Coordinates of C-alpha atoms in Angstrom, one line a residue:
M14 CA -20.3 46.1 4.2
P15 CA -21.8 45.0 7.6
Y16 CA -22.9 41.4 8.0
N17 CA -25.2 39.9 10.6
P18 CA -23.4 38.0 13.3
G19 CA -23.5 34.3 12.8
T20 CA -23.4 34.5 9.0
V21 CA -20.7 33.4 6.5
G22 CA -19.9 37.1 5.7
W23 CA -19.5 38.0 9.3
L24 CA -17.2 35.0 9.9
R25 CA -15.1 35.7 6.9
K26 CA -14.7 39.4 8.0
Y27 CA -13.7 38.1 11.5
A28 CA -11.1 35.8 10.0
L29 CA -9.6 38.5 7.8
S30 CA -9.2 40.8 10.9
Q31 CA -7.4 38.0 12.8
L32 CA -5.1 37.0 10.0
S33 CA -4.3 40.6 8.8
G34 CA -0.6 40.2 9.8
L35 CA 0.0 37.4 7.4
D36 CA 1.1 37.7 3.8
S37 CA -2.1 36.4 2.3
P38 CA -4.9 36.9 4.8
A39 CA -7.8 36.7 2.4
L40 CA -6.5 33.4 0.8
E41 CA -5.9 31.8 4.2
A42 CA -9.2 33.0 5.6
D43 CA -10.9 31.3 2.6
Y44 CA -8.9 28.1 3.1
I45 CA -10.0 27.9 6.7
L46 CA -13.7 28.6 5.9
E47 CA -13.6 26.1 3.1
H48 CA -12.3 23.4 5.5
F49 CA -14.6 24.0 8.4
L50 CA -17.8 25.0 6.5
G51 CA -17.4 22.2 4.0
Q52 CA -18.0 24.6 1.1
N53 CA -15.8 25.9 -1.7
R54 CA -14.6 29.4 -2.2
P55 CA -17.1 30.5 -4.8
W56 CA -20.0 29.3 -2.5
I57 CA -18.5 31.2 0.4
H58 CA -18.2 34.4 -1.6
A59 CA -21.7 34.0 -3.1
H60 CA -23.5 33.3 0.2
P61 CA -22.4 35.9 2.8
D62 CA -25.8 35.8 4.5
A63 CA -25.9 32.1 5.0
P64 CA -26.1 31.1 8.7
V65 CA -23.2 29.2 10.3
Q66 CA -23.6 26.5 12.9
D67 CA -22.1 27.3 16.3
A68 CA -19.7 24.3 16.1
A69 CA -18.3 25.5 12.7
R70 CA -18.0 29.1 13.9
H71 CA -16.1 28.0 17.0
A72 CA -13.8 25.8 14.8
V73 CA -13.0 28.7 12.5
M74 CA -12.3 31.1 15.3
E75 CA -10.0 28.5 17.0
A76 CA -8.2 27.9 13.7
C77 CA -7.7 31.7 13.3
R78 CA -6.2 31.9 16.8
R79 CA -3.8 29.1 16.0
R80 CA -2.8 30.7 12.7
Q81 CA -2.4 34.1 14.3
A82 CA 0.2 32.4 16.5
R83 CA 2.0 31.4 13.3
E84 CA 1.2 27.7 13.5
P85 CA 1.4 26.2 10.0
L86 CA -1.9 26.2 8.2
Q87 CA -1.2 22.7 7.1
Y88 CA -1.2 21.5 10.8
I89 CA -4.5 23.4 11.4
L90 CA -6.2 21.9 8.4
G91 CA -4.5 18.5 8.8
Q92 CA -3.5 18.3 5.1
C93 CA -1.8 20.0 2.1
D94 CA -1.7 19.6 -1.6
F95 CA 1.3 17.8 -3.1
C96 CA 1.7 16.6 -6.7
G97 CA -2.0 16.8 -7.2
M98 CA -2.8 14.8 -4.1
S99 CA -4.3 15.7 -0.7
V100 CA -1.7 14.6 1.8
R101 CA -2.3 14.3 5.5
V102 CA 0.0 16.4 7.6
D103 CA 0.1 15.8 11.4
E104 CA 1.6 18.2 13.9
G105 CA 5.3 17.4 14.5
C106 CA 5.8 16.4 10.8
L107 CA 7.8 18.3 8.2
V108 CA 5.3 20.1 5.9
P109 CA 5.7 19.0 2.3
R110 CA 7.0 21.9 0.1
P111 CA 6.3 22.8 -3.5
E112 CA 10.1 22.5 -4.2
T113 CA 10.0 18.8 -3.3
E114 CA 7.6 18.2 -6.2
L115 CA 10.7 18.9 -8.3
L116 CA 12.4 16.0 -6.6
V117 CA 9.5 13.8 -7.5
E118 CA 9.8 14.9 -11.1
A119 CA 13.5 14.2 -11.2
A120 CA 13.0 10.8 -9.6
S121 CA 10.2 9.9 -12.1
D122 CA 12.5 10.7 -15.0
V123 CA 15.1 8.1 -14.0
F124 CA 13.0 5.5 -12.2
D125 CA 12.3 2.1 -13.9
G126 CA 9.1 1.5 -12.0
G127 CA 10.6 -1.3 -9.7
T128 CA 11.5 -0.9 -6.1
F129 CA 12.7 2.4 -4.5
L130 CA 13.9 3.6 -1.1
D131 CA 12.7 6.9 0.3
W132 CA 15.0 7.9 3.2
G133 CA 13.5 10.3 5.6
T134 CA 10.0 9.8 4.2
G135 CA 8.3 12.2 6.6
T136 CA 4.6 12.3 5.7
G137 CA 5.4 9.9 2.9
C138 CA 4.5 12.5 0.2
I139 CA 7.4 11.6 -2.1
A140 CA 6.8 7.9 -1.9
L141 CA 3.0 8.4 -2.3
A142 CA 3.6 10.4 -5.5
L143 CA 5.9 7.8 -7.0
L144 CA 3.6 4.9 -6.1
E145 CA 0.7 6.6 -7.6
R146 CA 2.6 7.3 -10.8
F147 CA 4.2 3.8 -11.2
E148 CA 1.5 1.2 -10.6
G149 CA 3.9 -1.7 -10.3
A150 CA 6.3 0.1 -8.0
R151 CA 7.1 -0.8 -4.4
A152 CA 8.7 1.3 -1.7
V153 CA 10.9 1.0 1.3
M154 CA 10.1 4.2 3.4
A155 CA 12.6 4.9 6.2
E156 CA 11.9 7.5 8.9
K157 CA 13.3 8.4 12.4
N158 CA 10.4 10.5 13.7
P159 CA 7.6 8.3 15.2
K160 CA 5.0 11.0 14.5
S161 CA 6.0 11.1 10.8
L162 CA 5.9 7.3 10.6
R163 CA 2.3 7.3 11.9
C164 CA 1.4 10.0 9.5
A165 CA 3.0 8.1 6.5
W166 CA 1.1 5.0 7.5
R167 CA -2.2 6.9 7.5
N168 CA -1.4 8.4 4.2
L169 CA -0.6 5.0 2.7
K170 CA -3.8 3.5 4.1
G171 CA -5.9 6.4 2.9
R172 CA -4.7 5.8 -0.6
G173 CA -4.9 2.1 -0.5
L174 CA -1.1 1.7 -0.9
L175 CA -0.1 -0.2 2.3
N176 CA 0.4 -3.5 0.5
R177 CA 3.1 -1.8 -1.7
A178 CA 5.2 -0.3 0.9
L179 CA 7.5 -1.2 3.9
L180 CA 7.7 1.4 6.6
W181 CA 11.0 1.2 8.5
H182 CA 11.7 3.0 11.8
S183 CA 15.3 4.0 11.0
Q184 CA 17.6 5.7 13.4
T185 CA 20.6 5.9 10.9
V186 CA 21.3 4.8 7.3
S187 CA 23.2 1.8 8.7
D188 CA 20.1 0.1 10.1
I189 CA 18.3 0.0 6.7
P190 CA 17.5 -3.7 6.0
A191 CA 19.3 -5.5 3.2
C192 CA 17.5 -4.8 -0.1
S193 CA 18.0 -4.1 -3.7
V194 CA 16.5 -1.0 -5.3
S195 CA 16.8 0.9 -8.5
L196 CA 16.2 4.3 -6.9
V197 CA 17.1 6.0 -3.7
V198 CA 15.3 9.3 -3.2
S199 CA 15.6 11.6 -0.2
N200 CA 14.8 15.1 1.1
P201 CA 17.1 15.1 4.1
P202 CA 17.7 17.8 6.6
Y203 CA 19.9 20.3 4.8
I204 CA 19.5 23.7 6.6
P205 CA 22.8 24.8 8.3
S206 CA 22.2 24.8 12.1
R207 CA 22.9 28.5 12.6
Q208 CA 20.2 29.5 10.1
I209 CA 17.3 27.7 11.7
A210 CA 16.5 30.3 14.3
G211 CA 16.2 33.0 11.6
L212 CA 13.6 31.0 9.6
M213 CA 9.9 32.0 9.6
P214 CA 8.1 31.2 12.8
E215 CA 6.0 28.5 11.1
V216 CA 9.2 26.6 10.5
S217 CA 11.5 27.5 13.4
Q218 CA 8.9 27.2 16.1
Y219 CA 6.7 24.3 14.9
E220 CA 8.4 22.0 12.5
P221 CA 10.6 19.2 13.8
R222 CA 14.3 20.2 14.0
L223 CA 15.5 16.7 13.2
A224 CA 13.9 17.2 9.7
L225 CA 15.5 20.6 9.2
D226 CA 19.0 20.7 10.8
G227 CA 21.7 19.5 8.4
G228 CA 24.6 20.4 10.7
A229 CA 27.2 23.2 10.4
D230 CA 27.2 23.3 6.6
G231 CA 23.9 21.6 6.0
L232 CA 25.6 18.6 4.4
D233 CA 25.8 16.1 7.4
P234 CA 23.3 13.6 6.0
Y235 CA 24.8 13.2 2.5
P236 CA 27.8 11.0 3.2
G237 CA 25.6 8.5 4.8
L238 CA 23.2 8.7 1.9
F239 CA 26.0 7.8 -0.5
E240 CA 27.0 4.9 1.7
L241 CA 23.4 3.7 1.8
A242 CA 22.9 4.1 -1.9
S243 CA 26.2 2.2 -2.7
R244 CA 24.9 -0.6 -0.6
V245 CA 21.3 -1.0 -1.9
L246 CA 21.4 0.4 -5.5
T247 CA 21.6 -1.9 -8.4
P248 CA 24.3 -0.8 -11.0
G249 CA 22.7 1.8 -13.2
G250 CA 20.3 2.9 -10.5
C251 CA 20.0 6.5 -9.3
L252 CA 20.3 8.6 -6.2
C253 CA 18.1 11.7 -6.2
V254 CA 18.3 14.2 -3.4
E255 CA 17.0 17.6 -2.5
Y256 CA 19.4 20.1 -1.0
G257 CA 19.8 23.7 0.1
G258 CA 20.7 25.6 -3.0
N259 CA 23.6 27.0 -5.0
E260 CA 26.2 27.2 -2.2
Q261 CA 25.8 23.5 -1.5
T262 CA 26.0 22.3 -5.1
E263 CA 29.8 22.0 -5.6
P264 CA 30.5 20.7 -2.0
L265 CA 27.8 18.1 -2.5
K266 CA 29.2 17.0 -5.8
N267 CA 32.6 16.7 -4.2
L268 CA 31.2 14.4 -1.5
A269 CA 30.1 11.8 -4.1
P270 CA 32.2 8.7 -4.4
S271 CA 33.7 7.9 -7.9
S272 CA 31.1 5.2 -8.4
F273 CA 28.4 8.0 -8.7
S274 CA 28.2 10.1 -11.8
V275 CA 26.2 13.3 -11.9
Q276 CA 23.2 13.1 -14.3
S277 CA 21.5 16.4 -13.7
V278 CA 21.1 19.5 -11.5
L279 CA 17.5 20.9 -11.3
R280 CA 16.6 24.4 -10.3
D281 CA 13.4 25.4 -8.5
I282 CA 11.0 28.1 -9.6
A283 CA 13.1 30.8 -7.9
G284 CA 16.2 29.7 -10.0
H285 CA 18.0 28.1 -7.1
D286 CA 19.8 24.7 -7.5
R287 CA 17.5 22.3 -5.6
V288 CA 17.8 18.7 -6.8
L289 CA 20.8 16.6 -7.7
V290 CA 20.7 13.2 -9.6
W291 CA 23.5 10.7 -9.7
R292 CA 23.7 7.4 -11.5
F293 CA 25.4 4.5 -9.6
T294 CA 27.9 2.9 -11.9
G295 CA 28.6 0.0 -9.6
G296 CA 31.8 -1.2 -8.0
L297 CA 32.5 -2.2 -4.4
K298 CA 29.7 -1.9 -1.9

């Protein structure tokens, strides 16, 4: 059906043509129009003849150009949904994944609501979700990437949580300040180095490699996480981590010191091992 230039219908048809090479062009076109027109999808579909202001039209066309180049939609829109929240996502930050919501669920099941440490916090999405669920909780949020630290600060501020969190610019696990927590949670880099170039362009070309690259076998960060957890966890506290799937499950279990006992292994919606939970039994730190 032909639409008059400058209308919602014409702009949506344009977006569909520009995004045709993607897996879900109609859905992404609607997300872009929703964002820049300030209207929801039912309204967009019900008002194809509504006029569009020039500024909004140019913004939609620029967004389509960026998305056509495979820039993540979350960067273009500046946000994504995570655990029922709208989380700010700045360029240069790891985009929160649906699988990481499983990590939040696992952590919630074992957390006592006190103080926790989120190592490699990124946008802060994991810590935000836990702080929202546990009203009395406090967080130490450690991150190496300055862009991610700024993004996490803005997310905390936007949700009124700055007074319940300490953001720490951490280069390694060894520089985490002395603290005592009942939970350590982390979504560390776990993709084997050789696999990164073969990932979808949205990931391999745009997302920060330091948040992706887990070394030759994808397990480089985990020994340090065990060292950190043994130093800051109270006896009976838990370490919850996301990792790269079935092939890493047994090697990761074998890395755990004897003072950590496996509590659970959780699988994602695709049936792949994704989250491991250990309980810290105490001992020498």
